[in-house]
XYZ file of C-alpha atoms in Angstrom:
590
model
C -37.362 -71.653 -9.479
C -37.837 -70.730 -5.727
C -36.107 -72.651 -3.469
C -37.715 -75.053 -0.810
C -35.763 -73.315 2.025
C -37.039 -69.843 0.449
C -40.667 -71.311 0.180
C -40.425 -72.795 3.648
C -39.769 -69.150 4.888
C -42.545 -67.796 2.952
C -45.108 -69.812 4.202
C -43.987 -69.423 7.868
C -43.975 -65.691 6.715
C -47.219 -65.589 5.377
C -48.688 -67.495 8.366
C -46.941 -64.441 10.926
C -48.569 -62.174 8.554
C -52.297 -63.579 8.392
C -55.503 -62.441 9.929
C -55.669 -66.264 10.816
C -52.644 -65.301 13.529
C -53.930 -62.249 14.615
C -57.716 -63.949 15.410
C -56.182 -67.055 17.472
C -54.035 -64.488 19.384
C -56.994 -62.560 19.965
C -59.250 -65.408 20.874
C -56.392 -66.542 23.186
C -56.278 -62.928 24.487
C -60.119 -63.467 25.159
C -60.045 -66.552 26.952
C -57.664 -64.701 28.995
C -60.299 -61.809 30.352
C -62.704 -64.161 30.899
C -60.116 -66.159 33.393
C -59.303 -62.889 34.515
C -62.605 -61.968 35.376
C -63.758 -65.195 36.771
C -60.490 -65.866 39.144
C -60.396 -63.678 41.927
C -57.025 -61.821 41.070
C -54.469 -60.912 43.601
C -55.350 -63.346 46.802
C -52.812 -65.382 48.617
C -52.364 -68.752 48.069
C -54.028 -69.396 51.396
C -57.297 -67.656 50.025
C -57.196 -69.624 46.738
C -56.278 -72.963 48.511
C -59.613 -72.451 50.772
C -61.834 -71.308 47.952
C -60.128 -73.959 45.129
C -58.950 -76.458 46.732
C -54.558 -77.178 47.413
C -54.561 -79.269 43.817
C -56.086 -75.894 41.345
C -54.818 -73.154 43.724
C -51.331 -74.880 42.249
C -52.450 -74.937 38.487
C -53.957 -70.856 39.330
C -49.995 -69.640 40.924
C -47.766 -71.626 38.157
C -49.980 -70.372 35.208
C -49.969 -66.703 36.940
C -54.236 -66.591 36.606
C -54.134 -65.594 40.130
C -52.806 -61.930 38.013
C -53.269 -62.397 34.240
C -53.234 -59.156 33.645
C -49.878 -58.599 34.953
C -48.791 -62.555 33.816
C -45.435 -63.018 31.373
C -47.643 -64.515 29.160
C -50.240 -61.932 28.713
C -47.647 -59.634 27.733
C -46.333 -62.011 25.023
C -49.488 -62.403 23.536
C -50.135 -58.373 23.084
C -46.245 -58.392 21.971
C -47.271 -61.073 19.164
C -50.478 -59.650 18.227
C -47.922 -55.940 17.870
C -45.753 -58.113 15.693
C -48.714 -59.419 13.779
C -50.019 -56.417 12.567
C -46.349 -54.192 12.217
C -45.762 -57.243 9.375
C -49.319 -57.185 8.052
C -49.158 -53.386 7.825
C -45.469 -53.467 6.312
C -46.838 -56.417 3.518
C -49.726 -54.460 2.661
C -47.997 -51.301 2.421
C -47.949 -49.799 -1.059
C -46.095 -46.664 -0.448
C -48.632 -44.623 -2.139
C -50.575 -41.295 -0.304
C -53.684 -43.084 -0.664
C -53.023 -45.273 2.035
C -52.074 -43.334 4.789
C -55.458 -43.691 6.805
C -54.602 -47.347 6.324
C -51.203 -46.885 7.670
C -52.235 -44.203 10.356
C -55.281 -46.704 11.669
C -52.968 -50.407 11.463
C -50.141 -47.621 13.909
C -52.827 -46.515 16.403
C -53.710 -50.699 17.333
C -49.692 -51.321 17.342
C -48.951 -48.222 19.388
C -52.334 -49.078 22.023
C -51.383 -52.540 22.599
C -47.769 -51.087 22.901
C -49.335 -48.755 25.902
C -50.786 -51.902 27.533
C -47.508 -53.952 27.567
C -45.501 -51.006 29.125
C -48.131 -50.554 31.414
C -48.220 -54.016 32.455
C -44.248 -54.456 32.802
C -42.986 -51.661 33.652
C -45.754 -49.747 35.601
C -46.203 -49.380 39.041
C -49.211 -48.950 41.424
C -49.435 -48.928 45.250
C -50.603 -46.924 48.013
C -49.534 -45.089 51.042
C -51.264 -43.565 54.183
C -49.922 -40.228 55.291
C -51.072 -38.638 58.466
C -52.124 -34.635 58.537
C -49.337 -32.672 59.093
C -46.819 -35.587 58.270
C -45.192 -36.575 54.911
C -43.906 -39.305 53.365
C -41.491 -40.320 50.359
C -41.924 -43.795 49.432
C -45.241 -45.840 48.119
C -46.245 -49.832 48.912
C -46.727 -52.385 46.437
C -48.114 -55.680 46.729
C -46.228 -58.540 45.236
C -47.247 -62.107 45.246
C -43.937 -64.491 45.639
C -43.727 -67.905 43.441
C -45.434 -69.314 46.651
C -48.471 -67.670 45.991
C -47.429 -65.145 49.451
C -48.643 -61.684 49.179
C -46.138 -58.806 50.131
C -45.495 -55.597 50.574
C -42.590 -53.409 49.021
C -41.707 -50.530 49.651
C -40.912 -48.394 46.738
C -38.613 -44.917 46.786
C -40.267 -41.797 45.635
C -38.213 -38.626 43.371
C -39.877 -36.194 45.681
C -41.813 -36.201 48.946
C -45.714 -35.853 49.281
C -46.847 -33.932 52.705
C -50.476 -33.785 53.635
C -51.576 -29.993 54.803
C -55.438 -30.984 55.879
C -57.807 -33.752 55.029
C -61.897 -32.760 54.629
C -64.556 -34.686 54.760
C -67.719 -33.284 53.104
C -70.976 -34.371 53.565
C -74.504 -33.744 51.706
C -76.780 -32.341 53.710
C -78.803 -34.569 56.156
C -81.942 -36.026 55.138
C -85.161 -36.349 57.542
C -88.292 -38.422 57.319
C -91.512 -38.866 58.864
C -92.045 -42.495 59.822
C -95.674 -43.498 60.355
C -96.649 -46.844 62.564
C -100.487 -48.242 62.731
C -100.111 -50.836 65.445
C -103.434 -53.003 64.917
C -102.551 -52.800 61.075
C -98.773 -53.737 61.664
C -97.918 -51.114 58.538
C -95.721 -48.634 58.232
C -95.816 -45.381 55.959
C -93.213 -42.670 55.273
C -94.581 -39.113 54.907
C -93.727 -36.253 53.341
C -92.045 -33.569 55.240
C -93.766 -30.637 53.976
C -95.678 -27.571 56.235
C -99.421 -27.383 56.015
C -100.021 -31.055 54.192
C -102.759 -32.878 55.297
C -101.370 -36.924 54.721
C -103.801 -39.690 55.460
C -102.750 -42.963 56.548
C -104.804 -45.320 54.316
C -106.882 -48.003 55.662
C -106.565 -45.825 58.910
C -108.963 -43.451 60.487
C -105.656 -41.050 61.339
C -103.618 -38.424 59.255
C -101.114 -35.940 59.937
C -100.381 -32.232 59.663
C -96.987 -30.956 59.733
C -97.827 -27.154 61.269
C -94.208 -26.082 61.668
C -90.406 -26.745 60.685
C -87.408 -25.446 62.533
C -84.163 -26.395 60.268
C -82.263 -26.290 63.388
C -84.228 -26.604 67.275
C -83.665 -26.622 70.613
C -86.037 -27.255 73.527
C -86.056 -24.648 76.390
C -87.778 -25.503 79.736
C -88.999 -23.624 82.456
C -90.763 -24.028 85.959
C -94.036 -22.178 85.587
C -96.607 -22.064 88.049
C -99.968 -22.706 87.035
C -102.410 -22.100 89.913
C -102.621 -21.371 93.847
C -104.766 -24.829 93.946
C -101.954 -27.900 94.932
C -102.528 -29.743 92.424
C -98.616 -30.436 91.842
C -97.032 -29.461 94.814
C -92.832 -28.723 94.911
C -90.474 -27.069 96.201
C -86.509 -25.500 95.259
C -84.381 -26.850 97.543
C -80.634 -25.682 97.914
C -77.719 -28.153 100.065
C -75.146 -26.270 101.183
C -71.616 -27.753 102.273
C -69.110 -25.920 104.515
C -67.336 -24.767 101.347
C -69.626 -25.289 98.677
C -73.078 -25.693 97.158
C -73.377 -29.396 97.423
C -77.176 -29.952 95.105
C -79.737 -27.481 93.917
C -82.915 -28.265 92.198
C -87.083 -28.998 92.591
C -88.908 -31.910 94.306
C -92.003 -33.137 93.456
C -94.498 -34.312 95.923
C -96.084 -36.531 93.488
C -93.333 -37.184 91.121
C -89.427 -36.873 91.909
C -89.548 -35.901 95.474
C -86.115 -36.673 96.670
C -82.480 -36.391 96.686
C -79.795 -39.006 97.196
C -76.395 -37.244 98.214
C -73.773 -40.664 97.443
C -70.836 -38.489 99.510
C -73.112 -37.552 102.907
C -74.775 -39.933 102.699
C -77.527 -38.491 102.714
C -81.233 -38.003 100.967
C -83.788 -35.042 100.906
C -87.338 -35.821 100.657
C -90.544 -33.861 100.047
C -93.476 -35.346 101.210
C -97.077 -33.416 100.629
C -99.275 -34.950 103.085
C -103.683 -33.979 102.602
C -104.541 -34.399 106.099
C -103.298 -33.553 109.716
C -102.874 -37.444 110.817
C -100.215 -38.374 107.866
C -98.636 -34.577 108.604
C -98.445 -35.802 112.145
C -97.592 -39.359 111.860
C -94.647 -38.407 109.051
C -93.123 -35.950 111.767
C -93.240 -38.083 114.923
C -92.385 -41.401 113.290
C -89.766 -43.087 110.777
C -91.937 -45.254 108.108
C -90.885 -48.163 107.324
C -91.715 -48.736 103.446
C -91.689 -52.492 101.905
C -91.287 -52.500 98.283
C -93.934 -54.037 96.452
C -95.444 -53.733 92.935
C -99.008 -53.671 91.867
C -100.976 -56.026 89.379
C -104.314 -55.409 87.929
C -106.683 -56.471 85.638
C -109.201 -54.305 85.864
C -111.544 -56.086 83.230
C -111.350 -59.517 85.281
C -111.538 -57.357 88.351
C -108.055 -58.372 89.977
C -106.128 -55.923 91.749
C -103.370 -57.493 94.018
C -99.978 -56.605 95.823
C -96.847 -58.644 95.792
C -93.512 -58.487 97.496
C -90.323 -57.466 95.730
C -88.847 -61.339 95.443
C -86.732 -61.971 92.573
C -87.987 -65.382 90.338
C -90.709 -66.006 92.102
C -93.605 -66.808 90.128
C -96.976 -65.107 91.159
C -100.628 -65.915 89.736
C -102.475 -63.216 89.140
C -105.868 -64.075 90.889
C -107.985 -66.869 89.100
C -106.912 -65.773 85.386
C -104.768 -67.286 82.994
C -102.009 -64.737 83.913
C -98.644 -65.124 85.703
C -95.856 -62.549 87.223
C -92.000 -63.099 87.716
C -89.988 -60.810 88.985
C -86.500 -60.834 86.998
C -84.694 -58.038 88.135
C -84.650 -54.210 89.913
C -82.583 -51.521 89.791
C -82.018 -48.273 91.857
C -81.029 -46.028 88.420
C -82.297 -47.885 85.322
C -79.318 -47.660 82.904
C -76.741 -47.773 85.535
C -74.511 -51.049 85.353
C -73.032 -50.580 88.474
C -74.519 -53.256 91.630
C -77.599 -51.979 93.005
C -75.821 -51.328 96.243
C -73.874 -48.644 94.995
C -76.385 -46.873 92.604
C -78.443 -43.915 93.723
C -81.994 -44.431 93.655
C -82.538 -41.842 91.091
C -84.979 -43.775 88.586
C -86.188 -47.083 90.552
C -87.464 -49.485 88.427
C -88.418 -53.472 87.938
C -88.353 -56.094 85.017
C -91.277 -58.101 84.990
C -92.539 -61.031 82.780
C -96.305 -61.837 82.681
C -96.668 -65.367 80.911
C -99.860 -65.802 79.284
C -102.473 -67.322 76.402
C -100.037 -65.365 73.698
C -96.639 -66.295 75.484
C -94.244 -64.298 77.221
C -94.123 -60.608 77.651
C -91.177 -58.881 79.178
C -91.565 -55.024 80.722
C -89.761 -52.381 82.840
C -91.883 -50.897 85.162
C -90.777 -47.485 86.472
C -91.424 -46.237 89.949
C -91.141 -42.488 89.071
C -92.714 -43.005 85.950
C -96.044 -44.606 86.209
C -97.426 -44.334 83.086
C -94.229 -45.726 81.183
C -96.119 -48.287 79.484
C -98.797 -45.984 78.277
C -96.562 -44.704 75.462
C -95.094 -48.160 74.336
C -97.033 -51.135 72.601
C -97.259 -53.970 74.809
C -98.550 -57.656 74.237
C -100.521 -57.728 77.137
C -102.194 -53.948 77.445
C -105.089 -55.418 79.443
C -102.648 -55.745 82.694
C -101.532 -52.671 84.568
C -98.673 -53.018 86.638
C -96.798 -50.145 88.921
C -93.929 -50.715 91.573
C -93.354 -48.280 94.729
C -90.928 -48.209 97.671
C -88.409 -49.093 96.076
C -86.274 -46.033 96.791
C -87.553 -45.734 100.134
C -86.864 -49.186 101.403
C -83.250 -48.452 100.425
C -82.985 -45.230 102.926
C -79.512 -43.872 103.350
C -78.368 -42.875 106.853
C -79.020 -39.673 107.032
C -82.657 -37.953 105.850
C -83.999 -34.303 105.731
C -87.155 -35.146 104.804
C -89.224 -31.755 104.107
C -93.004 -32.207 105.149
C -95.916 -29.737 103.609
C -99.632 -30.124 104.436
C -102.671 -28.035 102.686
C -103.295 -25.743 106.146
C -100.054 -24.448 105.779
C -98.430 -26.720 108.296
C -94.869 -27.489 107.251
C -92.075 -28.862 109.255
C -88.294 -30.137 108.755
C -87.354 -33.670 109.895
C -83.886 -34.587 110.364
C -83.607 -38.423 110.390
C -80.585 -40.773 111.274
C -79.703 -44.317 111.634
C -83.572 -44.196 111.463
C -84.244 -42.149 114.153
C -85.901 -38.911 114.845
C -83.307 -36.118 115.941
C -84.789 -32.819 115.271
C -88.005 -31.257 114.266
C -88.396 -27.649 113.308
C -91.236 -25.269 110.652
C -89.606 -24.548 107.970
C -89.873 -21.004 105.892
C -88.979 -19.987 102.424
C -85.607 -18.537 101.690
C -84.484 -19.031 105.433
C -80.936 -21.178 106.072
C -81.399 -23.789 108.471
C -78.502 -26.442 109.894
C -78.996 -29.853 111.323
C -77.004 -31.492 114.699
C -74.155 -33.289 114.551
C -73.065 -32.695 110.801
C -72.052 -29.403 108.232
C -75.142 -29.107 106.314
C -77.486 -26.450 105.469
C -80.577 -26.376 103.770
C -82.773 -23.137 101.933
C -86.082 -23.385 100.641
C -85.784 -20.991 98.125
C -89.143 -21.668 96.320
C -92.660 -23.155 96.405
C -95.414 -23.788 93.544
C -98.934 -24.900 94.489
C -99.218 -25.926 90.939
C -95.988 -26.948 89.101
C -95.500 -27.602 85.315
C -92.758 -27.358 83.050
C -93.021 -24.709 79.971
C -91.473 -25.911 76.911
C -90.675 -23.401 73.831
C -88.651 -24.870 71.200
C -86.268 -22.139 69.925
C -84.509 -22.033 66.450
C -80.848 -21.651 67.218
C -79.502 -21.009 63.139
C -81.161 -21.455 59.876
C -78.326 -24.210 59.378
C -79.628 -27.664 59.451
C -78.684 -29.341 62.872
C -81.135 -30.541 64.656
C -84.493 -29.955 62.897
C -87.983 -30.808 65.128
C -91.017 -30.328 62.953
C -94.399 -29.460 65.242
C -97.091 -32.276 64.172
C -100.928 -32.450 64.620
C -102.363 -35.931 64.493
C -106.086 -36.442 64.074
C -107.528 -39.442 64.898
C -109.997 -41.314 66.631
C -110.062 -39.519 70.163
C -109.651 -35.749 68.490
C -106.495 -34.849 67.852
C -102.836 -34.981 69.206
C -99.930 -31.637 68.933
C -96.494 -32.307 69.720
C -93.152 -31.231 68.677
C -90.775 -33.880 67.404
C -87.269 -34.133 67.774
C -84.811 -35.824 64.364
C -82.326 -36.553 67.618
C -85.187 -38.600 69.367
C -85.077 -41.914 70.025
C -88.631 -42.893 71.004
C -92.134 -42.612 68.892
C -94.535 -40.657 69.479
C -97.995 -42.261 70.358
C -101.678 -41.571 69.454
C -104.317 -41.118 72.705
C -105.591 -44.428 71.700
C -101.361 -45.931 71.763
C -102.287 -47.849 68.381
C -100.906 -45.015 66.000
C -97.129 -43.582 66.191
C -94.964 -41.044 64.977
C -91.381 -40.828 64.577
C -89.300 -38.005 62.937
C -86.029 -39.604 62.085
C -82.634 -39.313 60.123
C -82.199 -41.199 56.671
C -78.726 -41.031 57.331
C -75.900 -38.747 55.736
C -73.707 -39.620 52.670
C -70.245 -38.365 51.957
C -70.242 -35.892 49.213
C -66.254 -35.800 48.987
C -63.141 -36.514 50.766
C -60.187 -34.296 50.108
C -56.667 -34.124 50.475
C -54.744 -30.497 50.613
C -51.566 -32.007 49.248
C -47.484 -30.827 48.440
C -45.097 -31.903 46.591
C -42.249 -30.832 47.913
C -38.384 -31.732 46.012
C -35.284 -29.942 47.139
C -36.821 -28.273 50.507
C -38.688 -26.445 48.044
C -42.662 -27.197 46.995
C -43.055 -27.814 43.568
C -46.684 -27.982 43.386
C -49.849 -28.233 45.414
C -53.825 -29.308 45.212
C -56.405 -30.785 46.955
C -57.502 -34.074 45.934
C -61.184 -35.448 45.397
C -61.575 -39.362 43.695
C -60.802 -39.466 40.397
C -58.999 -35.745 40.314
C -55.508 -37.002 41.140
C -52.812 -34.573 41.518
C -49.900 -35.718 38.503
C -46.279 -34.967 38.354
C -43.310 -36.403 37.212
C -44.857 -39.131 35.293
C -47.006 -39.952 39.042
C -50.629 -39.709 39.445
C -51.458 -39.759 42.915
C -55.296 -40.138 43.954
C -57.490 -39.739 46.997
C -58.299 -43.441 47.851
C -59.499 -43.871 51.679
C -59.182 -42.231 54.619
C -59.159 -42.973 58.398
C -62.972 -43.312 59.349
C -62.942 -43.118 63.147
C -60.532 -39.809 63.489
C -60.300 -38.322 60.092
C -56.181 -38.610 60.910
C -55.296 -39.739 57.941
C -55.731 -39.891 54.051
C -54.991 -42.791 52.041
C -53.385 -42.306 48.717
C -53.307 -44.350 45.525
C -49.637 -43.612 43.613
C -49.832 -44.555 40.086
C -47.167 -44.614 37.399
C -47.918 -45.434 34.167
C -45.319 -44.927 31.364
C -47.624 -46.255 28.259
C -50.304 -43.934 28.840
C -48.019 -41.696 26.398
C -47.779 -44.195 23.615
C -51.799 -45.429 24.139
C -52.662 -41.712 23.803
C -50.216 -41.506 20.737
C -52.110 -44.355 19.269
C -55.691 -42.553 20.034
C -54.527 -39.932 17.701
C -53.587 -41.860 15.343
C -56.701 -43.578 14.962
C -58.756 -40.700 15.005
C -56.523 -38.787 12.312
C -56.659 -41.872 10.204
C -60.543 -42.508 10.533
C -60.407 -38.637 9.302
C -57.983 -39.480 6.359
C -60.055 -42.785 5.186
C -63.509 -41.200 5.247
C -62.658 -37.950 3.948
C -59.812 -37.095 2.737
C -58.922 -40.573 0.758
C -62.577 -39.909 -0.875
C -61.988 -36.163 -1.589
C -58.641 -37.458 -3.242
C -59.952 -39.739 -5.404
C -62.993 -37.726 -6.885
C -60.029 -34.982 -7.840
């Protein structure tokens, strides 16, 4: 008869040797993934404190949930379910051919799990940034103390990793045609494609793409278009005692002067239609209050008001009202006003009305500003002038031009008249009491600007595309710009276009790496994610890299010593899947 002791061990035996065992482990196992995946794994204490509270971030560090995966306990649990099935396998082993896909398939689980507990204790992962042209030998790895702390450690390497270059490839750029309907409030994206006619639906307007330059560049020239003055300027050329101080045009109607910060000094051109303002601008400083200009023209209100900041005017007997907030001498200049040069004058308005409040820049230079932006209140024109004149620098050459032919220099200072002489193109005159000279080299009755746009490579750079809108008030051509900033507007400024960049992705970063052991380099290859360079037992992948300056690359450093044994255990699953469905059958029918 058996004894009790020798039952006693066969029942604990057959227990250790049951499927029973091997689904609780697993279930356990389970239960442990799902922890796994729930818990946020590898925080500090600090992190699981805030997000658990001081009472379960405890219970998460002393049961190691904070990284099961990694945990003592996890680790038993694949060692027991190893056990499990080496005994199961060794009980229901009958030492016969037959059962050698049985054998093969009960090895390939053992020698898997096997993989994942050598992984787990005796692998290492970590990272490392190496600069181009630098190398390093070592590799960081976080550890979390019993505290729940998270550190870094700084592990040795057998051999020494130097980074030769780091690349950062891009897809190519993508461009879109954004589409606006103001009165509508909908946007559309077209289809950048030459010769397409795209309506806008619900819209009387659609688009024509005539043209397409991959990469453009917009060339302008001075032309001039007539002998009548319709757009009077001149070139004007400021000579120092050394040096060319300022070249360029001034136009009478537009941009018609020229602050020098360092003399002190500004150059006007003034076109004046009759013989009294040609003789009143040569015989007399004018003194020029800054003001801006309100009207509605439909309510038939057209007023001036001073240039006082916060002051709240009413605009006639409407509903309308006008602060002033702010001016500037250079609009985008964030120096004080008193040391910008009045290169782009401008004011910041707010009209307060039935439909609230309405903020606007008005620009002196550029009167019809607001015609190409949408504005709340379109029904109220506003304009600003003297604003660079009132601010008059000491010294002024101010160049005066009159239809008959009449044309005279003025030399101004401290606001007083010191000389007066004709002026004649391409002749060098000087001024009393200071170094300065000034040529006329050039005059045009008529003057426009000539724009070609010009395809500098068939790379894409900067691609324009040349559009044709149809709408409304006949139609609109324009060349647009991927680099612009602005829309484009319809005649009618209730339709706009803008030609704009979808953004660019990153194709692939890469890493030109050594490995270099002895003085000597063993091996080399550039890196991409997930094509790591491996030696030695190391994998080494391209993780991150330094956005801002492209200085460095950030590498992941791997070692896993169970990959070996999990891939031995692949094998032998799929040779004994082979064995059980067809070579056991072959066997059997012979």
């Amino acid at each position: 008869m058996e004894s009790s002791k020798g039952k006693s061990t066969r029942v604990k035996m057959d227990f250790f040797c049951s499927v029973k065992l091997a689904v609780i482990i697993i279930l356990l196992m389970a239960v442990a993934c799902v922890l796994g995946t729930f818990i946020v794994q590898g925080r500090s204490f600090e992190e699981y404190t805030a997000r658990y509270g001081y009472g379960l971030a405890t219970v998460v560090r002393i049961t190691q949930l904070n990284n099961v995966f990694y945990s003592h306990w996890f680790s038993l649990l694949l060692v027991m379910l190893c056990a499990n099935l080496i005994c199961c396998t060794i009980r229901r082993w009958r030492n016969t051919f037959l059962q050698t896909g049985f054998v093969l398939t009960h090895l390939s689980l053992i020698l898997i799990l096997l993989g994942g507990v050598i992984k787990f204790q005796m692998g290492v992962k970590g990272g490392v940034n190496v600069y181009i042209g630098k190398s390093v030998d070592y590799f960081l790895t976080q550890k979390i103390d019993s505290m729940g702390r998270t550190d870094y450690i700084k592990k040795p390497l057998p051999f020494t990793i130097a980074l030769d270059n780091f690349i950062l490839e891009k897809n190519e750029p993508k461009f879109q045609l954004t589409t606006y309907v103001k009165d509508k409030d909908k946007q559309k994206i077209l289809e950048v494609k030459v010769g397409k006619r795209q309506r806008i639906p619900g819209s009387e307007y659609n688009v024509v793409i005539n043209d397409y330059v991959p990469d453009a560049e917009l060339r302008q020239e001075p032309v001039n278009e007539s002998d009548r003055p319709d757009n009077p300027a001149v070139f004007i050329k400021l000579l120092g005692s050394e040096r060319a101080l300022a070249e360029g045009w001034l136009l009478a109607h537009a941009n018609n002067y020229h602050d020098e910060k360092k003399q002190d000094l500004r150059l006007e051109y003034i076109w004046l239609p009759s013989k009294q303002e040609f003789d009143n601008a040569v015989t007399t400083v004018q003194n020029v209050d800054a003001k801006i200009t309100a009207s509605v023209p439909d309510l038939g209100i057209l007023q001036d008001y001073s240039l006082e900041l916060n002051k709240t005017f009413k605009l006639g007997a409407s509903e309308y009202s006008l602060r002033i907030l702010e001016y500037v001498l250079n609009y985008g200049d964030k120096r004080p006003v008193s040391e910008q040069p009045a290169n782009n004058p401008a004011v910041h308005v707010e009209i307060e009305g039935p439909d609230g409040l309405e903020k606007r820049w008005i620009f002196e230079s550029f009167p019809d500003w607001d015609k190409m932006h949408p504005l709340k209140y379109e029904n109220i024109k506003i304009s600003c002038s003297g604003i660079a004149k009132a601010h008059m620098t000491r010294n002024v050459i101010r160049v005066c031009q009159a239809p008959d032919g009449n044309q005279k220099l003025v030399y101004i200072k401290d606001k007083q008249i010191l000389e007066t002489m004709p002026w004649e193109l391409n002749k060098q005159y000087s001024f009393a009491n200071n170094d300065l000279q000034l040529i006329i080299t050039r005059y045009f009755p008529s003057f426009n600007i000539k724009q070609d746009v010009v395809k500098k490579s068939d790379q894409v750079g900067t691609p324009a595309i040349h559009v044709r809108i149809n709408g409304p008030r006949g139609k609109k051509e324009e060349w647009l710009f991927a680099n612009s900033k602005y829309a484009t507007w319809y005649k009618d400024n209730n339709f706009a276009v803008l030609y704009e960049s979808t953004g660019e992705s990153i194709k692939h970063y890469v890493s030109d790496l050594r490995i270099v052991k002895n003085n000597q380099t063993i091996i080399e290859k550039s890196i991409k994610v997930n094509d790591p360079l491996k030696y030695d037992g190391y994998a080494i992948y391209q993780s991150s890299y330094d956005p801002e300056k492209l200085s460095y690359s950030g590498l992941q450093i791997v070692k896993d010593p169970g990959i070996p044994v999990a891939y031995a255990g692949f094998a032998a699953l799929c040779v004994g899947v082979v064995f059980i469905f067809y070579v056991k059958p072959f066997c059997v029918k012979n």
